[in-house]
mmCIF file of C-alpha atoms in Angstrom:
data_model
loop_
_atom_site.group_PDB
_atom_site.id
_atom_site.type_symbol
_atom_site.label_atom_id
_atom_site.label_comp_id
_atom_site.label_asym_id
_atom_site.label_seq_id
_atom_site.Cartn_x
_atom_site.Cartn_y
_atom_site.Cartn_z
ATOM 1 C CA MET A 103 -44.705 10.865 35.338
ATOM 2 C CA LYS A 104 -43.762 7.571 33.695
ATOM 3 C CA LYS A 105 -43.844 9.221 30.265
ATOM 4 C CA ILE A 106 -41.513 11.968 31.480
ATOM 5 C CA MET A 107 -39.110 9.398 32.914
ATOM 6 C CA MET A 108 -39.136 7.458 29.636
ATOM 7 C CA VAL A 109 -38.340 10.603 27.687
ATOM 8 C CA VAL A 110 -35.482 11.472 30.074
ATOM 9 C CA VAL A 111 -34.060 7.953 29.826
ATOM 10 C CA ALA A 112 -34.306 8.018 26.025
ATOM 11 C CA MET A 113 -32.580 11.394 25.862
ATOM 12 C CA GLY A 114 -29.842 10.109 28.148
ATOM 13 C CA MET A 115 -29.290 7.067 25.948
ATOM 14 C CA LEU A 116 -29.076 9.271 22.859
ATOM 15 C CA LEU A 117 -26.545 11.502 24.612
ATOM 16 C CA VAL A 118 -24.378 8.518 25.563
ATOM 17 C CA TRP A 119 -24.580 7.164 21.998
ATOM 18 C CA ALA A 120 -23.638 10.537 20.525
ATOM 19 C CA GLN A 121 -20.661 10.885 22.866
ATOM 20 C CA ALA A 122 -19.515 7.363 22.062
ATOM 21 C CA SER A 123 -19.802 8.089 18.341
ATOM 22 C CA GLN A 124 -17.697 11.201 18.728
ATOM 23 C CA ALA A 125 -15.089 9.300 20.746
ATOM 24 C CA VAL A 126 -14.492 6.787 17.930
ATOM 25 C CA PRO A 127 -12.896 8.452 14.894
ATOM 26 C CA GLN A 128 -14.629 7.625 11.639
ATOM 27 C CA GLU A 129 -12.377 5.726 9.266
ATOM 28 C CA THR A 130 -11.887 7.160 5.788
ATOM 29 C CA PRO A 131 -11.777 4.334 3.228
ATOM 30 C CA PHE A 132 -8.910 4.347 0.758
ATOM 31 C CA VAL A 133 -9.994 5.265 -2.778
ATOM 32 C CA LEU A 134 -8.065 3.862 -5.735
ATOM 33 C CA ASP A 135 -8.824 6.632 -8.225
ATOM 34 C CA SER A 136 -7.333 7.465 -11.625
ATOM 35 C CA SER A 137 -4.222 8.994 -10.053
ATOM 36 C CA TRP A 138 -3.087 5.484 -9.028
ATOM 37 C CA THR A 139 -1.529 2.845 -11.291
ATOM 38 C CA VAL A 140 -1.992 -0.838 -10.411
ATOM 39 C CA PHE A 141 1.235 -2.720 -11.134
ATOM 40 C CA ALA A 142 0.754 -6.065 -9.372
ATOM 41 C CA VAL A 143 -2.293 -8.343 -9.255
ATOM 42 C CA ASP A 144 -2.371 -11.565 -7.221
ATOM 43 C CA GLU A 145 -3.772 -14.844 -8.543
ATOM 44 C CA GLY A 146 -6.556 -14.896 -5.916
ATOM 45 C CA VAL A 147 -7.958 -17.754 -3.826
ATOM 46 C CA ASP A 148 -8.787 -21.144 -5.313
ATOM 47 C CA ALA A 149 -11.760 -23.300 -4.363
ATOM 48 C CA GLY A 150 -9.805 -25.067 -1.624
ATOM 49 C CA GLY A 151 -8.710 -21.844 0.074
ATOM 50 C CA ARG A 152 -5.182 -22.023 -1.299
ATOM 51 C CA VAL A 153 -3.462 -18.696 -1.931
ATOM 52 C CA TYR A 154 -0.064 -19.978 -3.131
ATOM 53 C CA PRO A 155 2.268 -21.094 -1.826
ATOM 54 C CA GLY A 156 0.157 -21.640 1.313
ATOM 55 C CA TRP A 157 -3.466 -21.719 2.398
ATOM 56 C CA GLY A 158 -5.867 -19.651 4.497
ATOM 57 C CA GLY A 159 -8.336 -18.196 2.008
ATOM 58 C CA GLN A 160 -9.276 -14.525 2.015
ATOM 59 C CA ASP A 161 -7.578 -13.926 5.391
ATOM 60 C CA PHE A 162 -4.187 -14.417 3.701
ATOM 61 C CA ASP A 163 -4.880 -13.250 0.171
ATOM 62 C CA ALA A 164 -2.446 -10.589 -1.100
ATOM 63 C CA GLU A 165 -4.429 -8.800 -3.784
ATOM 64 C CA TYR A 166 -3.042 -5.622 -5.376
ATOM 65 C CA LEU A 167 -0.154 -3.157 -5.380
ATOM 66 C CA ALA A 168 -0.574 0.340 -6.832
ATOM 67 C CA TYR A 169 1.531 3.480 -6.940
ATOM 68 C CA CYS A 170 1.118 7.216 -7.407
ATOM 69 C CA TYR A 171 4.055 9.525 -8.175
ATOM 70 C CA ASP A 172 4.101 13.314 -7.765
ATOM 71 C CA ALA A 173 6.904 14.487 -10.045
ATOM 72 C CA GLY A 174 6.725 18.035 -8.732
ATOM 73 C CA THR A 175 7.582 17.041 -5.175
ATOM 74 C CA SER A 176 9.318 13.687 -5.889
ATOM 75 C CA ARG A 177 6.898 11.933 -3.580
ATOM 76 C CA LEU A 178 6.099 8.280 -4.183
ATOM 77 C CA SER A 179 2.973 6.673 -2.735
ATOM 78 C CA ILE A 180 2.413 2.917 -2.687
ATOM 79 C CA ALA A 181 -0.843 1.185 -1.785
ATOM 80 C CA LEU A 182 -1.345 -2.447 -0.778
ATOM 81 C CA GLN A 183 -4.712 -4.225 -0.857
ATOM 82 C CA THR A 184 -4.991 -7.572 0.921
ATOM 83 C CA GLY A 185 -7.370 -9.749 2.905
ATOM 84 C CA PHE A 186 -4.705 -9.769 5.635
ATOM 85 C CA ASN A 187 -5.163 -7.201 8.405
ATOM 86 C CA VAL A 188 -2.761 -4.412 7.468
ATOM 87 C CA ARG A 189 -4.739 -1.919 9.521
ATOM 88 C CA THR A 190 -3.383 -3.267 12.832
ATOM 89 C CA GLY A 191 -0.723 -5.620 11.441
ATOM 90 C CA THR A 192 -1.998 -8.756 13.236
ATOM 91 C CA GLN A 193 -4.254 -11.453 11.808
ATOM 92 C CA THR A 194 -5.623 -14.141 14.140
ATOM 93 C CA TYR A 195 -6.416 -17.423 12.412
ATOM 94 C CA ASN A 196 -7.262 -20.691 14.190
ATOM 95 C CA SER A 197 -6.251 -19.091 17.523
ATOM 96 C CA LYS A 198 -2.775 -18.197 16.211
ATOM 97 C CA ASP A 199 -1.446 -14.710 15.502
ATOM 98 C CA TYR A 200 0.250 -13.861 12.219
ATOM 99 C CA TYR A 201 1.944 -10.557 11.359
ATOM 100 C CA ALA A 202 2.085 -8.235 8.379
ATOM 101 C CA GLY A 203 5.493 -7.976 6.736
ATOM 102 C CA ASP A 204 7.389 -4.900 5.592
ATOM 103 C CA LEU A 205 7.165 -3.590 2.044
ATOM 104 C CA ALA A 206 10.336 -4.495 0.115
ATOM 105 C CA LEU A 207 11.494 -2.146 -2.664
ATOM 106 C CA SER A 208 14.219 -2.048 -5.292
ATOM 107 C CA PHE A 209 15.103 0.884 -7.555
ATOM 108 C CA ASP A 210 18.062 -0.600 -9.456
ATOM 109 C CA GLY A 211 16.171 -2.912 -11.798
ATOM 110 C CA ASN A 212 17.219 -6.021 -9.850
ATOM 111 C CA ASP A 213 14.468 -7.697 -7.840
ATOM 112 C CA ASP A 214 16.928 -10.303 -6.517
ATOM 113 C CA ASN A 215 18.005 -7.746 -3.926
ATOM 114 C CA TYR A 216 15.532 -5.381 -2.301
ATOM 115 C CA GLU A 217 17.831 -2.620 -1.092
ATOM 116 C CA TYR A 218 15.024 -0.473 0.361
ATOM 117 C CA GLY A 219 12.042 -1.178 2.566
ATOM 118 C CA VAL A 220 9.076 0.456 4.262
ATOM 119 C CA GLY A 221 8.152 -0.332 7.852
ATOM 120 C CA PHE A 222 4.486 0.285 8.610
ATOM 121 C CA GLY A 223 5.053 0.790 12.333
ATOM 122 C CA PHE A 224 2.883 -2.000 13.720
ATOM 123 C CA ALA A 225 3.315 -2.772 17.424
ATOM 124 C CA GLY A 226 6.244 -5.097 18.059
ATOM 125 C CA LEU A 227 7.389 -4.994 14.423
ATOM 126 C CA THR A 228 9.565 -2.647 12.358
ATOM 127 C CA ALA A 229 9.159 1.036 13.252
ATOM 128 C CA ALA A 230 7.463 3.222 10.648
ATOM 129 C CA GLY A 231 9.914 4.629 8.117
ATOM 130 C CA PHE A 232 11.573 4.376 4.713
ATOM 131 C CA TYR A 233 14.760 2.293 5.117
ATOM 132 C CA SER A 234 17.868 2.022 2.921
ATOM 133 C CA ASN A 235 20.582 -0.666 2.550
ATOM 134 C CA THR A 236 18.296 -3.267 4.042
ATOM 135 C CA THR A 237 18.826 -6.918 4.854
ATOM 136 C CA TRP A 238 15.809 -9.158 5.264
ATOM 137 C CA LEU A 239 14.328 -11.998 7.316
ATOM 138 C CA ALA A 240 12.504 -14.952 5.741
ATOM 139 C CA PRO A 241 8.901 -15.886 6.638
ATOM 140 C CA ASP A 242 8.332 -18.747 9.070
ATOM 141 C CA ASP A 243 6.667 -21.374 6.874
ATOM 142 C CA PHE A 244 7.367 -20.604 3.203
ATOM 143 C CA PRO A 245 10.910 -19.302 2.552
ATOM 144 C CA VAL A 246 9.994 -19.032 -1.150
ATOM 145 C CA SER A 247 8.039 -15.901 -0.155
ATOM 146 C CA THR A 248 11.205 -14.154 1.122
ATOM 147 C CA PRO A 249 11.703 -11.346 2.025
ATOM 148 C CA TYR A 250 9.322 -10.853 4.938
ATOM 149 C CA ARG A 251 10.676 -8.310 7.402
ATOM 150 C CA ILE A 252 13.601 -5.865 7.617
ATOM 151 C CA ASP A 253 16.458 -7.334 9.644
ATOM 152 C CA SER A 254 18.871 -4.396 9.488
ATOM 153 C CA SER A 255 19.364 -1.129 7.616
ATOM 154 C CA ALA A 256 21.889 1.684 7.309
ATOM 155 C CA SER A 257 19.470 4.595 7.609
ATOM 156 C CA SER A 258 15.841 5.564 7.566
ATOM 157 C CA SER A 259 13.648 8.587 6.903
ATOM 158 C CA ALA A 260 10.161 9.455 8.087
ATOM 159 C CA LEU A 261 7.064 8.533 6.116
ATOM 160 C CA LEU A 262 5.010 11.457 4.835
ATOM 161 C CA ALA A 263 1.809 9.401 5.038
ATOM 162 C CA ASN A 264 0.984 6.031 6.571
ATOM 163 C CA SER A 265 -2.643 4.973 6.791
ATOM 164 C CA GLY A 266 -4.756 1.827 6.864
ATOM 165 C CA SER A 267 -8.433 1.149 6.258
ATOM 166 C CA TYR A 268 -10.912 -1.718 5.959
ATOM 167 C CA ASN A 269 -13.689 -2.384 3.452
ATOM 168 C CA SER A 270 -16.219 -4.581 5.233
ATOM 169 C CA GLY A 271 -18.229 -5.206 2.063
ATOM 170 C CA ALA A 272 -15.256 -6.746 0.279
ATOM 171 C CA ASP A 273 -13.577 -8.023 3.476
ATOM 172 C CA THR A 274 -10.331 -6.423 2.404
ATOM 173 C CA PHE A 275 -7.743 -4.108 3.937
ATOM 174 C CA TRP A 276 -5.718 -1.236 2.521
ATOM 175 C CA ARG A 277 -2.415 0.236 3.663
ATOM 176 C CA TYR A 278 -0.838 3.140 1.830
ATOM 177 C CA VAL A 279 2.375 5.060 2.460
ATOM 178 C CA THR A 280 4.047 8.133 0.997
ATOM 179 C CA PHE A 281 7.758 8.975 1.164
ATOM 180 C CA SER A 282 10.298 11.196 -0.558
ATOM 181 C CA VAL A 283 12.403 9.857 -3.432
ATOM 182 C CA VAL A 284 14.331 13.067 -4.111
ATOM 183 C CA GLY A 285 17.572 12.160 -5.899
ATOM 184 C CA PHE A 286 16.335 8.678 -6.903
ATOM 185 C CA ASP A 287 16.684 7.465 -10.469
ATOM 186 C CA LEU A 288 13.286 6.082 -11.441
ATOM 187 C CA SER A 289 14.190 5.652 -15.107
ATOM 188 C CA GLN A 290 14.115 1.879 -14.614
ATOM 189 C CA GLY A 291 10.902 1.979 -12.633
ATOM 190 C CA PHE A 292 10.936 0.018 -9.378
ATOM 191 C CA ASP A 293 10.104 -3.391 -7.947
ATOM 192 C CA ALA A 294 7.952 -4.085 -4.889
ATOM 193 C CA HIS A 295 7.281 -7.215 -2.817
ATOM 194 C CA TRP A 296 5.101 -7.970 0.218
ATOM 195 C CA THR A 297 4.184 -11.015 2.301
ATOM 196 C CA MET A 298 3.203 -11.908 5.865
ATOM 197 C CA SER A 299 5.035 -13.749 8.684
ATOM 198 C CA CYS A 300 3.981 -17.215 7.494
ATOM 199 C CA GLY A 301 4.570 -16.472 3.816
ATOM 200 C CA ASN A 302 1.250 -18.105 2.864
ATOM 201 C CA ASP A 303 0.762 -15.616 0.044
ATOM 202 C CA VAL A 304 3.027 -13.105 -1.649
ATOM 203 C CA ILE A 305 2.568 -10.274 -4.110
ATOM 204 C CA GLU A 306 5.240 -8.574 -6.160
ATOM 205 C CA GLY A 307 5.439 -6.538 -9.318
ATOM 206 C CA HIS A 308 7.459 -4.140 -11.444
ATOM 207 C CA ALA A 309 6.273 -0.566 -11.919
ATOM 208 C CA ALA A 310 7.059 0.915 -15.317
ATOM 209 C CA PRO A 311 9.668 3.696 -15.528
ATOM 210 C CA VAL A 312 8.427 6.858 -13.862
ATOM 211 C CA PRO A 313 9.038 10.120 -15.801
ATOM 212 C CA GLU A 314 11.253 12.604 -13.999
ATOM 213 C CA PRO A 315 10.189 16.293 -13.806
ATOM 214 C CA GLN A 316 12.737 17.219 -16.509
ATOM 215 C CA THR A 317 11.348 14.529 -18.813
ATOM 216 C CA LEU A 318 7.815 15.773 -18.276
ATOM 217 C CA LEU A 319 8.934 19.314 -19.075
ATOM 218 C CA LEU A 320 10.613 18.196 -22.304
ATOM 219 C CA MET A 321 7.532 16.209 -23.270
ATOM 220 C CA GLY A 322 5.385 19.280 -22.681
ATOM 221 C CA ILE A 323 7.695 21.471 -24.799
ATOM 222 C CA GLY A 324 7.675 18.857 -27.556
ATOM 223 C CA CYS A 325 3.876 18.653 -27.584
ATOM 224 C CA LEU A 326 3.629 22.449 -27.659
ATOM 225 C CA GLY A 327 6.046 22.540 -30.629
ATOM 226 C CA LEU A 328 3.942 20.010 -32.543
ATOM 227 C CA VAL A 329 0.807 22.071 -31.911
ATOM 228 C CA MET A 330 2.521 25.230 -33.190
ATOM 229 C CA VAL A 331 3.789 23.464 -36.334
ATOM 230 C CA ALA A 332 0.339 22.041 -37.066
ATOM 231 C CA ARG A 333 -1.249 25.482 -36.570
ATOM 232 C CA ARG A 334 1.281 27.132 -38.902
ATOM 233 C CA GLN A 335 0.653 24.528 -41.587
ATOM 234 C CA ARG A 336 -3.089 25.163 -41.384
ATOM 235 C CA GLN A 337 -2.535 28.923 -41.705
ATOM 236 C CA GLU A 338 -0.313 28.472 -44.795
ATOM 237 C CA LYS A 339 -3.017 26.418 -46.443
#
């Protein structure tokens, strides 16, 4: 009888565990594959935990920015890797809460003025969306890391993708977004900037000019022409 009861209890525990596992969605880690181009790399954390201009070690380290552009659909994706919690948007350090900033963007070749921004949609912060004609707020402790968060904007559009993940092995977070850039001139590339509410660390970089669909088509025609010329020359020989 005791053996039967033990089996029943064990089966019940397995059932509860299975239900609990099903109730918690499994997170899909972000994969930085060959379709992505890294265009900003942070200086890292020094031996004293400084991340420049502030401190805090890995918890505040802004690490990488990467982008992926689909010329066929004019969709731009940007990925941020950081030790700061950009999965929920809040990082607790020494019993104090700090908040993830918005992603600042410029498409006019002038990184002195970030005229666009992306809100990740974290609770209590900027709603998720791609914003235009933005003005910005400065971080609390290090104004040199400005801009931090969107203050106002003229308009916004919905994000096509907005996802966060965590790599426990590396103790690092990812946040990536996708939005439409139909009608944008990417011949000058674009600039991106990100920091957190304190401004302890900041990452920014310039992405090289992105070929437009027409440019890609012309490049393809040109390559095809060179192949045909080379083939004709071989046949004449």
